[in-house]
JSON list of C-alpha atoms in Angstrom, two decimals:
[
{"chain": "A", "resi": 29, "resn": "UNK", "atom": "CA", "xyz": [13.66, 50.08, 100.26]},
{"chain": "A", "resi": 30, "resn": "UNK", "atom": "CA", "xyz": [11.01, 47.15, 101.61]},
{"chain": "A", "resi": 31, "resn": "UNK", "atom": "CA", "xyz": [8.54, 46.65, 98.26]},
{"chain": "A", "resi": 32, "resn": "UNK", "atom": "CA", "xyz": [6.19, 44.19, 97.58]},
{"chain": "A", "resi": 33, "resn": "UNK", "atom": "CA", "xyz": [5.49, 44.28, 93.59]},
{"chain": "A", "resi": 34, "resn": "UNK", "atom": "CA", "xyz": [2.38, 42.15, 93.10]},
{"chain": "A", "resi": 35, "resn": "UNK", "atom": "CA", "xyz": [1.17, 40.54, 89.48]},
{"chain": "A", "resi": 36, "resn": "UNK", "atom": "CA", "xyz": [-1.28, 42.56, 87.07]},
{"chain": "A", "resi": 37, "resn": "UNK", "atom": "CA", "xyz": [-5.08, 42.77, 87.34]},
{"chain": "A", "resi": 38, "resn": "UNK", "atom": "CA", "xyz": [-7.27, 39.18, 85.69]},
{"chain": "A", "resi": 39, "resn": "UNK", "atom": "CA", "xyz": [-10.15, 38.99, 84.62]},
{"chain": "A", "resi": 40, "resn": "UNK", "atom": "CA", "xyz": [-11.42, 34.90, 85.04]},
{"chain": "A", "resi": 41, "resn": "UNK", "atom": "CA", "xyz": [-14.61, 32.95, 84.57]},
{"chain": "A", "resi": 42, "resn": "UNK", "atom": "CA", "xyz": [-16.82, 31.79, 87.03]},
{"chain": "A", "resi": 43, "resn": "UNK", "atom": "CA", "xyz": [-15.04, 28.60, 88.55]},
{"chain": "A", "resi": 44, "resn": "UNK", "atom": "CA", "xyz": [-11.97, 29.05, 86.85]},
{"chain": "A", "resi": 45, "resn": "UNK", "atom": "CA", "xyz": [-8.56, 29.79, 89.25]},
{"chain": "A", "resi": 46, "resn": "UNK", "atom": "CA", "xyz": [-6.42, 32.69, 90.10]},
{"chain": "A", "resi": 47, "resn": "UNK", "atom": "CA", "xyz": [-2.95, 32.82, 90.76]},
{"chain": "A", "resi": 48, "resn": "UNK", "atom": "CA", "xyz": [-1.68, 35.94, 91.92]},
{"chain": "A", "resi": 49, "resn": "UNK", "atom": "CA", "xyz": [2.30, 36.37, 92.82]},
{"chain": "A", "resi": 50, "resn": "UNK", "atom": "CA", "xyz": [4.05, 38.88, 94.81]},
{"chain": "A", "resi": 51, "resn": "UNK", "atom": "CA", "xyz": [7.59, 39.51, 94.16]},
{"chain": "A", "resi": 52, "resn": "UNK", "atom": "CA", "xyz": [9.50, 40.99, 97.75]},
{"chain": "A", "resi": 53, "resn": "UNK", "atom": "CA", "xyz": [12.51, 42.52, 97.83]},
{"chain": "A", "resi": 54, "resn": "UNK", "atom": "CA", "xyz": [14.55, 45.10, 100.48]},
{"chain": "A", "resi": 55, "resn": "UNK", "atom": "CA", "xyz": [14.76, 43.05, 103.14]},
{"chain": "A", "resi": 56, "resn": "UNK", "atom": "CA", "xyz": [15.50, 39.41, 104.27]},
{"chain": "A", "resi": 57, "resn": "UNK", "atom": "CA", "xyz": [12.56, 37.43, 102.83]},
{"chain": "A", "resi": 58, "resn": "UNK", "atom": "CA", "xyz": [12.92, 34.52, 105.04]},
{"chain": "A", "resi": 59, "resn": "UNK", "atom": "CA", "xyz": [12.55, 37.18, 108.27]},
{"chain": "A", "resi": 60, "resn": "UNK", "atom": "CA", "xyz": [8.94, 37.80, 107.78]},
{"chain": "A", "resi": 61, "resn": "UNK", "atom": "CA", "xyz": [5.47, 35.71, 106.50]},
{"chain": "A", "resi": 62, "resn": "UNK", "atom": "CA", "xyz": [3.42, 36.93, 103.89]},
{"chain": "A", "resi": 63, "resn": "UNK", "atom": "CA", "xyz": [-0.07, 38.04, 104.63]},
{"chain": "A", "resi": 64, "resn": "UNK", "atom": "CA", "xyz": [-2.99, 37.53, 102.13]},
{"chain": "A", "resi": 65, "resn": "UNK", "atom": "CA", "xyz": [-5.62, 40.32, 102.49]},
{"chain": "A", "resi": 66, "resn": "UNK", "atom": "CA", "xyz": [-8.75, 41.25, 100.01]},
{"chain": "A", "resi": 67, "resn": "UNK", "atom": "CA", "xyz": [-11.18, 43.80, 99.68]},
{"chain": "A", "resi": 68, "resn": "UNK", "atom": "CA", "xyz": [-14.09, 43.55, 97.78]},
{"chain": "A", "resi": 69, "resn": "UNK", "atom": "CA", "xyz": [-15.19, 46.70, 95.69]},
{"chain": "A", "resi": 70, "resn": "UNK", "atom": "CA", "xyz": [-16.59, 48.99, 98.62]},
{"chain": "A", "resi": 71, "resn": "UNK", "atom": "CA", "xyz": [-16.01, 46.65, 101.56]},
{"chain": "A", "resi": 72, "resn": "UNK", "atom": "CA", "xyz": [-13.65, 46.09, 104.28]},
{"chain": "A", "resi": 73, "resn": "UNK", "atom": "CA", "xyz": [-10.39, 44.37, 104.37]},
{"chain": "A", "resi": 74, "resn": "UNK", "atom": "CA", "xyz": [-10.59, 40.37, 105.14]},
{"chain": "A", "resi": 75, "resn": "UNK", "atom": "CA", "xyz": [-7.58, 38.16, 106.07]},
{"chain": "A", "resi": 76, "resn": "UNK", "atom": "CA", "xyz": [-7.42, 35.37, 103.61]},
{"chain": "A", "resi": 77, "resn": "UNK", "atom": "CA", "xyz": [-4.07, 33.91, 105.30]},
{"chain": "A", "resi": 78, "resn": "UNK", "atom": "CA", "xyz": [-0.49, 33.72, 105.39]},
{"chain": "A", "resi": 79, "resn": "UNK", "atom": "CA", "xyz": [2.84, 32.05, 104.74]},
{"chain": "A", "resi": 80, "resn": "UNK", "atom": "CA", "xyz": [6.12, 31.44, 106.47]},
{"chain": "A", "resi": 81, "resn": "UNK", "atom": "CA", "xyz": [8.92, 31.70, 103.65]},
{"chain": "A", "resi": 82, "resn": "UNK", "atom": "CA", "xyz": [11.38, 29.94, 105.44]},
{"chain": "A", "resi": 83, "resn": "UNK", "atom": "CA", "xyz": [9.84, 26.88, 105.86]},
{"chain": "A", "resi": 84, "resn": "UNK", "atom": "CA", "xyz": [6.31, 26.81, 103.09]},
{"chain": "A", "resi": 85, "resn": "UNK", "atom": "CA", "xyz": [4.02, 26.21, 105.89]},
{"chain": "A", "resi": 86, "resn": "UNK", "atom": "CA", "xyz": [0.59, 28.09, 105.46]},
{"chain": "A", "resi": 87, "resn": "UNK", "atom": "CA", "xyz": [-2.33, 29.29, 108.05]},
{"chain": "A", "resi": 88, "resn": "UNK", "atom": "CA", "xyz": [-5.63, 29.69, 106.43]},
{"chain": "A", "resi": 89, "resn": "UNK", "atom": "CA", "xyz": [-8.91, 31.84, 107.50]},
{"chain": "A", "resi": 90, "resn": "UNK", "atom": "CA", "xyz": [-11.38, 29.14, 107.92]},
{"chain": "A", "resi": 91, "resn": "UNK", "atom": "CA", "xyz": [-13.57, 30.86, 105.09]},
{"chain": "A", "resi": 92, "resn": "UNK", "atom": "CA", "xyz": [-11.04, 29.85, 102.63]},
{"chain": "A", "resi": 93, "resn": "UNK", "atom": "CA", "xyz": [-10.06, 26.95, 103.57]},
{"chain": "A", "resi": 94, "resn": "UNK", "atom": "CA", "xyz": [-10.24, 24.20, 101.03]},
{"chain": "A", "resi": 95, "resn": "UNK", "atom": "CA", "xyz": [-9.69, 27.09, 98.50]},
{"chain": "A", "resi": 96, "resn": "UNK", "atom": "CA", "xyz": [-7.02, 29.11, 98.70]},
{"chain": "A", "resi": 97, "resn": "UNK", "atom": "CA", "xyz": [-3.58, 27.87, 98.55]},
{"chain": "A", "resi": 98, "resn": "UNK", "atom": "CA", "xyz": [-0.50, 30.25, 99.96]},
{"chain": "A", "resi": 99, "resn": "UNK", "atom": "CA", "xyz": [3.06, 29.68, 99.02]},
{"chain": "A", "resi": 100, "resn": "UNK", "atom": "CA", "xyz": [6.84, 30.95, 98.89]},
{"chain": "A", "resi": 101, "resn": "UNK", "atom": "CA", "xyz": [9.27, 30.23, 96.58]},
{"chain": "A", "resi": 102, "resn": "UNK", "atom": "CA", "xyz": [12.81, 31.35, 99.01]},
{"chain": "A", "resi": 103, "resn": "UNK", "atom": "CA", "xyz": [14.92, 31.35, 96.20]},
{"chain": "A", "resi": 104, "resn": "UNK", "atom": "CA", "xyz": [12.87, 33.95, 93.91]},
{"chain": "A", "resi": 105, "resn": "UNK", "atom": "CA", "xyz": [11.44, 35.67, 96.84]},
{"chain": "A", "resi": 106, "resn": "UNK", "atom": "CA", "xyz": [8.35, 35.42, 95.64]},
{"chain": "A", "resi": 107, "resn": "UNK", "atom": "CA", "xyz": [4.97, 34.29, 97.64]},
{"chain": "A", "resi": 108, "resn": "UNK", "atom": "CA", "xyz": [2.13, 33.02, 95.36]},
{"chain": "A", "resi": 109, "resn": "UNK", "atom": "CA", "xyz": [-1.94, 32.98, 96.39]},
{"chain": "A", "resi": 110, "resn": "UNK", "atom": "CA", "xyz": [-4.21, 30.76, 94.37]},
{"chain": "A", "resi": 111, "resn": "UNK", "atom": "CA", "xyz": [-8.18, 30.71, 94.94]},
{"chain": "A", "resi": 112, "resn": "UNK", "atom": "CA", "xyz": [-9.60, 28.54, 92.89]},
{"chain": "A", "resi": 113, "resn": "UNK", "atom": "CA", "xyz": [-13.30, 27.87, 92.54]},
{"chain": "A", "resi": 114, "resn": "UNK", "atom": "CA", "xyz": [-14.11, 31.54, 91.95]},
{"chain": "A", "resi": 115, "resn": "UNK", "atom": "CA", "xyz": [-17.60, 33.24, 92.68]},
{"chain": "A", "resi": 116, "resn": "UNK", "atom": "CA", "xyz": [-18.73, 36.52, 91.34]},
{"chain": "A", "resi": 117, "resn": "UNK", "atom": "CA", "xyz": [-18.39, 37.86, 95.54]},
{"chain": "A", "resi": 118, "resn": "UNK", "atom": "CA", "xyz": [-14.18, 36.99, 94.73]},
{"chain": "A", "resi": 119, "resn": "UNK", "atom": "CA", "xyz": [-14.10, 39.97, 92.63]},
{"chain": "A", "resi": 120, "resn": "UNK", "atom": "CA", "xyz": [-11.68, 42.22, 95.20]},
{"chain": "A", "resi": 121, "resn": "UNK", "atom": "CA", "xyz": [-8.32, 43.96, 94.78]},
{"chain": "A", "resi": 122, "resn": "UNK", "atom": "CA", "xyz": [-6.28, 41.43, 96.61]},
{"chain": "A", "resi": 123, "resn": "UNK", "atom": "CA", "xyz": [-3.12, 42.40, 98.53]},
{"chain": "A", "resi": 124, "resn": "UNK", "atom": "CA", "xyz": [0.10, 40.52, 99.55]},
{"chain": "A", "resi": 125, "resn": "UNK", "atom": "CA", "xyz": [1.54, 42.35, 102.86]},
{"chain": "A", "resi": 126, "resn": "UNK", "atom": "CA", "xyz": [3.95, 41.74, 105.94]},
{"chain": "A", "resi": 127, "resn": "UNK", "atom": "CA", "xyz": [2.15, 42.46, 109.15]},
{"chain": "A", "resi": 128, "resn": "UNK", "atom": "CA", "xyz": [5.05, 42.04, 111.16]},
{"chain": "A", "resi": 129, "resn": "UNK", "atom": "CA", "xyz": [3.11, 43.68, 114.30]},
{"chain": "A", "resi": 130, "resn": "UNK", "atom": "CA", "xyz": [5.13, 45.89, 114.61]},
{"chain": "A", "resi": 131, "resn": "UNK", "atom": "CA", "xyz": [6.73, 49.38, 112.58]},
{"chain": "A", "resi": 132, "resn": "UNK", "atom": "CA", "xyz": [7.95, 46.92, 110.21]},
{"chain": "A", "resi": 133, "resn": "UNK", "atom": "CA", "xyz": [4.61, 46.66, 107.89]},
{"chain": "A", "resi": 134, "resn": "UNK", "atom": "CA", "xyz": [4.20, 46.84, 104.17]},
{"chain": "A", "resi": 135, "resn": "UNK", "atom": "CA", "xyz": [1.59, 46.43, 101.52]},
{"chain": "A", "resi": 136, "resn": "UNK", "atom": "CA", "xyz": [1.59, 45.70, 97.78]},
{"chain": "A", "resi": 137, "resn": "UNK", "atom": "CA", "xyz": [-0.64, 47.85, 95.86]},
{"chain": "A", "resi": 138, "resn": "UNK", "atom": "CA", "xyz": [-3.06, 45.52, 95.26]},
{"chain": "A", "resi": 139, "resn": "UNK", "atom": "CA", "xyz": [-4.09, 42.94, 92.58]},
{"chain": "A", "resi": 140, "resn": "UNK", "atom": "CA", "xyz": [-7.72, 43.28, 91.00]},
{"chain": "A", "resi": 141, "resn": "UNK", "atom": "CA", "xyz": [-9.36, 40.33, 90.08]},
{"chain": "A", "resi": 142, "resn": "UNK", "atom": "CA", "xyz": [-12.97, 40.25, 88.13]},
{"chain": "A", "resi": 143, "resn": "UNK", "atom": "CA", "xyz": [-14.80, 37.27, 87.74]},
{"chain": "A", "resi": 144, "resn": "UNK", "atom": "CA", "xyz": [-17.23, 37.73, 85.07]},
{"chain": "A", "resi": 145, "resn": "UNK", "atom": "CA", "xyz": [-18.96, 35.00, 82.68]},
{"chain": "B", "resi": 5, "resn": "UNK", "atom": "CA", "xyz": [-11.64, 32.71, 115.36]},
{"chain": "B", "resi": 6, "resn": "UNK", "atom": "CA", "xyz": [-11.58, 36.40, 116.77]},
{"chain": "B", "resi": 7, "resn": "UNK", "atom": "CA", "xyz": [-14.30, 38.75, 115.31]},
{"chain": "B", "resi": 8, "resn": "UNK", "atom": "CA", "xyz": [-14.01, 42.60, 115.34]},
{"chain": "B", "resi": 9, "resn": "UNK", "atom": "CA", "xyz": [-17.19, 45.17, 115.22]},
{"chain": "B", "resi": 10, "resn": "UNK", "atom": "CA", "xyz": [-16.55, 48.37, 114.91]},
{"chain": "B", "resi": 11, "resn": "UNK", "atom": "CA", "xyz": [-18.56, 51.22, 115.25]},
{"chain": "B", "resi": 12, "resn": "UNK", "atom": "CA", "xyz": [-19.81, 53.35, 114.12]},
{"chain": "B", "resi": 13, "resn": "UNK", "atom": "CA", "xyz": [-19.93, 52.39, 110.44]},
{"chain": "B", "resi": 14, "resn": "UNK", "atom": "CA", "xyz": [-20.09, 56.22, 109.24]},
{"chain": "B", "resi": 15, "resn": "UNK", "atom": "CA", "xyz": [-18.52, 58.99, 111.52]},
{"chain": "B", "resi": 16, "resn": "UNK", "atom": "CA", "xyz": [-19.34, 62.80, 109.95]},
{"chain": "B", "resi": 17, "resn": "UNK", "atom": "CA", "xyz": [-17.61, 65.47, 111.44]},
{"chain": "B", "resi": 18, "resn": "UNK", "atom": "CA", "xyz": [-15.77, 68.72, 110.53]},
{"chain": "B", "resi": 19, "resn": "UNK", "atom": "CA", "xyz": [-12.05, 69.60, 110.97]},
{"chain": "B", "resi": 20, "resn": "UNK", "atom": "CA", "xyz": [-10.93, 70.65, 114.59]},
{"chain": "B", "resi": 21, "resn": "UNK", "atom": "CA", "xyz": [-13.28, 67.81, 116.12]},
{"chain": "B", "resi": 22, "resn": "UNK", "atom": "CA", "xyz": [-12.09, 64.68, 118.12]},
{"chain": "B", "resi": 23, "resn": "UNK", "atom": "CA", "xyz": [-12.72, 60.91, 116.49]},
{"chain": "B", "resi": 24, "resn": "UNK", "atom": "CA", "xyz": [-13.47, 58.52, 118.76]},
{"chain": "B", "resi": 25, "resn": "UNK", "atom": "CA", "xyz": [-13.68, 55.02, 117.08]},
{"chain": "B", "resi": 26, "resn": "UNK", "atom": "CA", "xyz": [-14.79, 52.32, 118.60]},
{"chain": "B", "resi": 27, "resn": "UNK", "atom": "CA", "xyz": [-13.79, 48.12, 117.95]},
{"chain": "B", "resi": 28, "resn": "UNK", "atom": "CA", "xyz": [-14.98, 45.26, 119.95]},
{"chain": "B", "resi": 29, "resn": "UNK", "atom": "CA", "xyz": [-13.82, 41.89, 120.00]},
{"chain": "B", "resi": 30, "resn": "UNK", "atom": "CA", "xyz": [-15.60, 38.57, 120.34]},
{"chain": "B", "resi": 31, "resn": "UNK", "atom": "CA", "xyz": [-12.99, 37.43, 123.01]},
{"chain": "B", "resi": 32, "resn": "UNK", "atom": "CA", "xyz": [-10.28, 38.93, 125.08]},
{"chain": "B", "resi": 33, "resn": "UNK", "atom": "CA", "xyz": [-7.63, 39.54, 123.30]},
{"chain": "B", "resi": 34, "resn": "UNK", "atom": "CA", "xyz": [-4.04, 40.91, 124.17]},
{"chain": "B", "resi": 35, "resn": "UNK", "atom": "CA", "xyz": [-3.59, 44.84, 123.30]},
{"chain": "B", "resi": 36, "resn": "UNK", "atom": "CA", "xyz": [-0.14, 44.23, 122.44]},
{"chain": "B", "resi": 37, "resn": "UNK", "atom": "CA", "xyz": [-1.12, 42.27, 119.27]},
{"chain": "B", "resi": 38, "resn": "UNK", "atom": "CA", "xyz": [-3.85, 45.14, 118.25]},
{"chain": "B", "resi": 39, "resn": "UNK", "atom": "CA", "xyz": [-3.48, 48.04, 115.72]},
{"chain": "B", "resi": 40, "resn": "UNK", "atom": "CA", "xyz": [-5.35, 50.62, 113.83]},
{"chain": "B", "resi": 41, "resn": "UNK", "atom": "CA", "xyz": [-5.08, 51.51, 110.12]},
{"chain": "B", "resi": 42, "resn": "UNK", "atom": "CA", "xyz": [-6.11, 54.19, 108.03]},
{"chain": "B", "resi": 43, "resn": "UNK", "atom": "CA", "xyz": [-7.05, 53.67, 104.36]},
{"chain": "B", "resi": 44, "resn": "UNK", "atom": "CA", "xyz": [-7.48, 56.58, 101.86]},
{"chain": "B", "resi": 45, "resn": "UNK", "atom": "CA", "xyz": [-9.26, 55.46, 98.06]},
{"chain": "B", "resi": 46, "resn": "UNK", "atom": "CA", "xyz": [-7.44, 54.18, 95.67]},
{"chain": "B", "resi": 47, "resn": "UNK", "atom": "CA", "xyz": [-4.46, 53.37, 98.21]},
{"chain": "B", "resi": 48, "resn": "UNK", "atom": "CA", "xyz": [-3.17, 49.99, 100.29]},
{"chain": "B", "resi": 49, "resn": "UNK", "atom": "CA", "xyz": [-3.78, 50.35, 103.96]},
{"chain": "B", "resi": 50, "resn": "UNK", "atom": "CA", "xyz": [-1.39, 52.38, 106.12]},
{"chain": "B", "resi": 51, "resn": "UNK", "atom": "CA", "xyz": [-0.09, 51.38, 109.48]},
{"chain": "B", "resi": 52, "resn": "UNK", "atom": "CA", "xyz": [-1.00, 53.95, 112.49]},
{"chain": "B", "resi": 53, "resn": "UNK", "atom": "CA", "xyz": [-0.65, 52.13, 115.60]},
{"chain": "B", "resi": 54, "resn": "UNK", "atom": "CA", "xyz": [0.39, 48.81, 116.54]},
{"chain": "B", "resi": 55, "resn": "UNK", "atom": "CA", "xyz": [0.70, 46.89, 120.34]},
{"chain": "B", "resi": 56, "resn": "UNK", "atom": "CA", "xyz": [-2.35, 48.40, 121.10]},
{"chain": "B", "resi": 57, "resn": "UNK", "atom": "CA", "xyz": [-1.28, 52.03, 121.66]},
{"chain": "B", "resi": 58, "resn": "UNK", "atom": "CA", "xyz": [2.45, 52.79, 119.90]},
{"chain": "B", "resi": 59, "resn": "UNK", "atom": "CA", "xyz": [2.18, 55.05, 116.95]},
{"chain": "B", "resi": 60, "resn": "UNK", "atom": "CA", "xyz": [4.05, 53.75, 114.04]},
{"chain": "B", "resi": 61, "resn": "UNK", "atom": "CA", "xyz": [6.72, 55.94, 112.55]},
{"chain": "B", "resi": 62, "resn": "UNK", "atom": "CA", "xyz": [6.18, 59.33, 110.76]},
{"chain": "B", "resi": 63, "resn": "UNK", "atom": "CA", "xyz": [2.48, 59.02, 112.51]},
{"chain": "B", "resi": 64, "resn": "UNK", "atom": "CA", "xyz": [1.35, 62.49, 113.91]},
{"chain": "B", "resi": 65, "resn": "UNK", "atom": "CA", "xyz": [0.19, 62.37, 117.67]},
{"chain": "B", "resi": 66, "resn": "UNK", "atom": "CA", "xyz": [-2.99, 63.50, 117.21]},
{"chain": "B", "resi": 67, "resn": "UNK", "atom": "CA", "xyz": [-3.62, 59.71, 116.61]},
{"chain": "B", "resi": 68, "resn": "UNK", "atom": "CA", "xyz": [-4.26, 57.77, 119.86]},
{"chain": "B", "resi": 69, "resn": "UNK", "atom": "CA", "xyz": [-4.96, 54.10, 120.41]},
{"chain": "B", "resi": 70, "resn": "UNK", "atom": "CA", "xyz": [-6.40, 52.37, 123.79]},
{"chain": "B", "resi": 71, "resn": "UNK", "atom": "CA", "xyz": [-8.10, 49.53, 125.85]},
{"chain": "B", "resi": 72, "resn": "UNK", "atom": "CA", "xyz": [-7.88, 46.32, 126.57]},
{"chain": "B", "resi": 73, "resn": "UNK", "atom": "CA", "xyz": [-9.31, 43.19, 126.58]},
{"chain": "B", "resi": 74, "resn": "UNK", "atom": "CA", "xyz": [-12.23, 43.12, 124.33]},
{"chain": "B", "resi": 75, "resn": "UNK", "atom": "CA", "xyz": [-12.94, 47.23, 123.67]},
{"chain": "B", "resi": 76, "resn": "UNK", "atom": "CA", "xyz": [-10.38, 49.22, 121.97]},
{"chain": "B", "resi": 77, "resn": "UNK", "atom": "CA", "xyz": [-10.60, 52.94, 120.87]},
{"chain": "B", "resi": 78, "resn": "UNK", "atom": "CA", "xyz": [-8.63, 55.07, 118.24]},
{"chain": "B", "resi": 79, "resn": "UNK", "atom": "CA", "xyz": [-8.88, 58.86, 118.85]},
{"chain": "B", "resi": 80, "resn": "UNK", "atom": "CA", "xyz": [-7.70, 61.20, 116.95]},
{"chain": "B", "resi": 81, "resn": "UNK", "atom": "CA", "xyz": [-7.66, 64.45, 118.88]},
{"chain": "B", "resi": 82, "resn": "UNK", "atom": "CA", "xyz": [-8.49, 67.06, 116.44]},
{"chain": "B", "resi": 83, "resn": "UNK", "atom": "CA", "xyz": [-9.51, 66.19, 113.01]},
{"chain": "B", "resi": 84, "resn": "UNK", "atom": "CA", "xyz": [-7.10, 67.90, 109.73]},
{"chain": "B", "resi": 85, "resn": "UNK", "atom": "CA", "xyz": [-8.63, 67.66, 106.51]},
{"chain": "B", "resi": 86, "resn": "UNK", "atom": "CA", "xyz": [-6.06, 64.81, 105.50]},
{"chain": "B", "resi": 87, "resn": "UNK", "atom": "CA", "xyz": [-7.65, 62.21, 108.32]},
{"chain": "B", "resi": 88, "resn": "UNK", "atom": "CA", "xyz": [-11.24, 61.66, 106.17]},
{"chain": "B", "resi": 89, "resn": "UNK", "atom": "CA", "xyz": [-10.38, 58.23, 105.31]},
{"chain": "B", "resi": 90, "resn": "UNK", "atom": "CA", "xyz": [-11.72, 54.45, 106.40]},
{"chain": "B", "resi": 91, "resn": "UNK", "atom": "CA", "xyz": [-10.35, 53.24, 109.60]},
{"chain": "B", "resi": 92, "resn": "UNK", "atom": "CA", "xyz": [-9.31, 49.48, 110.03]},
{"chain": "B", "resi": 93, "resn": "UNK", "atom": "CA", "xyz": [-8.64, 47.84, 113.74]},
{"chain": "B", "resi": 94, "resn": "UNK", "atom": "CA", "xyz": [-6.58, 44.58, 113.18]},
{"chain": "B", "resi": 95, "resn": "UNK", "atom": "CA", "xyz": [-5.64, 41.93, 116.05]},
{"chain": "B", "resi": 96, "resn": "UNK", "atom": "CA", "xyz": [-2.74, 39.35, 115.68]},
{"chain": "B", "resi": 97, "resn": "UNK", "atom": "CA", "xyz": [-3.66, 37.95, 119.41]},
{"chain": "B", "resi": 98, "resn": "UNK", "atom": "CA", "xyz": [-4.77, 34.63, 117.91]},
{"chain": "B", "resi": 99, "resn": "UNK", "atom": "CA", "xyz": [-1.38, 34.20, 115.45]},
{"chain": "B", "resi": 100, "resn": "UNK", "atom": "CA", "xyz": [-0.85, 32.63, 113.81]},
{"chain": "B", "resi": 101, "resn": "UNK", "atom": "CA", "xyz": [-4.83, 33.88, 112.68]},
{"chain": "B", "resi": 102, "resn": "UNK", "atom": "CA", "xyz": [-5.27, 37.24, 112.31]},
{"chain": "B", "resi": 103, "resn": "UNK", "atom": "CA", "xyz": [-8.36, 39.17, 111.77]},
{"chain": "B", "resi": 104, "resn": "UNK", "atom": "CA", "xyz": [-9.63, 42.97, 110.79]},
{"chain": "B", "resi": 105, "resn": "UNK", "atom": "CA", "xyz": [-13.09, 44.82, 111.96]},
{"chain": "B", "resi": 106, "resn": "UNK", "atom": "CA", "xyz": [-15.24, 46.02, 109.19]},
{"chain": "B", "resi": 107, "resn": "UNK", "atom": "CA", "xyz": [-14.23, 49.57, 108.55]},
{"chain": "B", "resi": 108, "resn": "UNK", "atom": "CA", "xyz": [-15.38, 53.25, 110.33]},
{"chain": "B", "resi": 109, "resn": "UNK", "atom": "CA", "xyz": [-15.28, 55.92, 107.67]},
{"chain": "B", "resi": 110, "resn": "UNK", "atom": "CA", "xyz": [-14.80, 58.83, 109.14]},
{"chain": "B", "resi": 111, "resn": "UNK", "atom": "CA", "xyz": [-16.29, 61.57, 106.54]},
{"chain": "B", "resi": 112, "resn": "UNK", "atom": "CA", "xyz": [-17.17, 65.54, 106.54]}
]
């Protein structure tokens, strides 16, 4: 079974960082990139960027760029997103998927970070 | 970068209706790198169609997905009480950049 088990909910500090971490397992890792997705409390979904596992290399949205970093580790099967900088409008439930574009498509159940002085 | 609109933002109907959602996209894009999503609350996105019209496993066929280039439409043909949810389009045309529309709740 394909699951995606992300890290728990954080609470950080305006301009502080986040690191979240999603741990994949059920399938070849290296086989698929890992999608970043958030959604803000209320809002629609918004594609922060991806990573190929087998080789580290990350595609950002050009909103993030500069502020986001995306990365796999192959041997712990594990892809990492880190947004640093944080606003009070970064407070979202972000997600870790595989949007393979085809049948082959699976989220995490989310991460929710607050960012609150 | 490839924006989405959808519309409308709020879609009230009753069970037994048809859905017709609309996205629109700020280039031509190919359909066979376009899908549809549904999201319930509290839950992640689920997959309903994906190369523009193919209806991802264990979806019923009520569910519908067409166009091309820049205006694509999910139907669903007759609304059951399970399909009031948020509706997502989502185009991987411009890979490795992908993008989502805004959302179409489709409520009671």
């Amino acid at each position: 079974e394909v699951q995606l088990l992300q890290s728990r909910a954080e609470v950080k500090k305006p301009g502080a960082t986040v690191k979240i971490s999603c741990k994949a397992s059920g399938y070849s890792f290296s086989a698929y990139y890992i999608h970043w997705v958030r959604q803000a409390h209320g809002n629609g979904l918004e594609w922060m960027g991806l990573v190929d596992p087998e080789d580290g290399q990350a595609v950002y949205a050009e909103k993030f760029q500069g502020r986001v970093t995306i990365s796999a580790d192959m041997s712990a099967e594990t892809a990492d997103m880190e947004l640093s900088g944080l606003k009070s409008e970064d407070a979202a439930v972000y997600y870790c998927a595989i949007l393979a574009g085809h049948d082959f498509d699976y989220w995490g159940k989310g991460t929710l970070v607050t960012v609150s002085s | 970068e490839i924006v989405l609109t959808q519309s409308p933002g709020t879609l009230s109907l009753s069970p037994g209706e048809r859905a017709s959602l609309s996205c629109r996209a700020s280039q031509t894009i190919s359909s066979n790198y376009f899908a549809w999503y549904q999201q319930k609350p509290g839950q992640s996105p689920r997959l309903l169609i994906y190369a523009g019209s193919t209806r991802a496993t264990g979806v019923p066929d009520r569910f519908s997905g067409s166009g091309s280039a820049t205006d694509f439409t999910l139907t669903i043909s007759r609304l059951e009480p399970e399909d009031f949810a948020v509706y997502y389009c989502h185009q991987y045309s411009d890979s490795p950049r992908n993008s989502f529309g805004q959302g179409t709740k489709v409520e009671i």
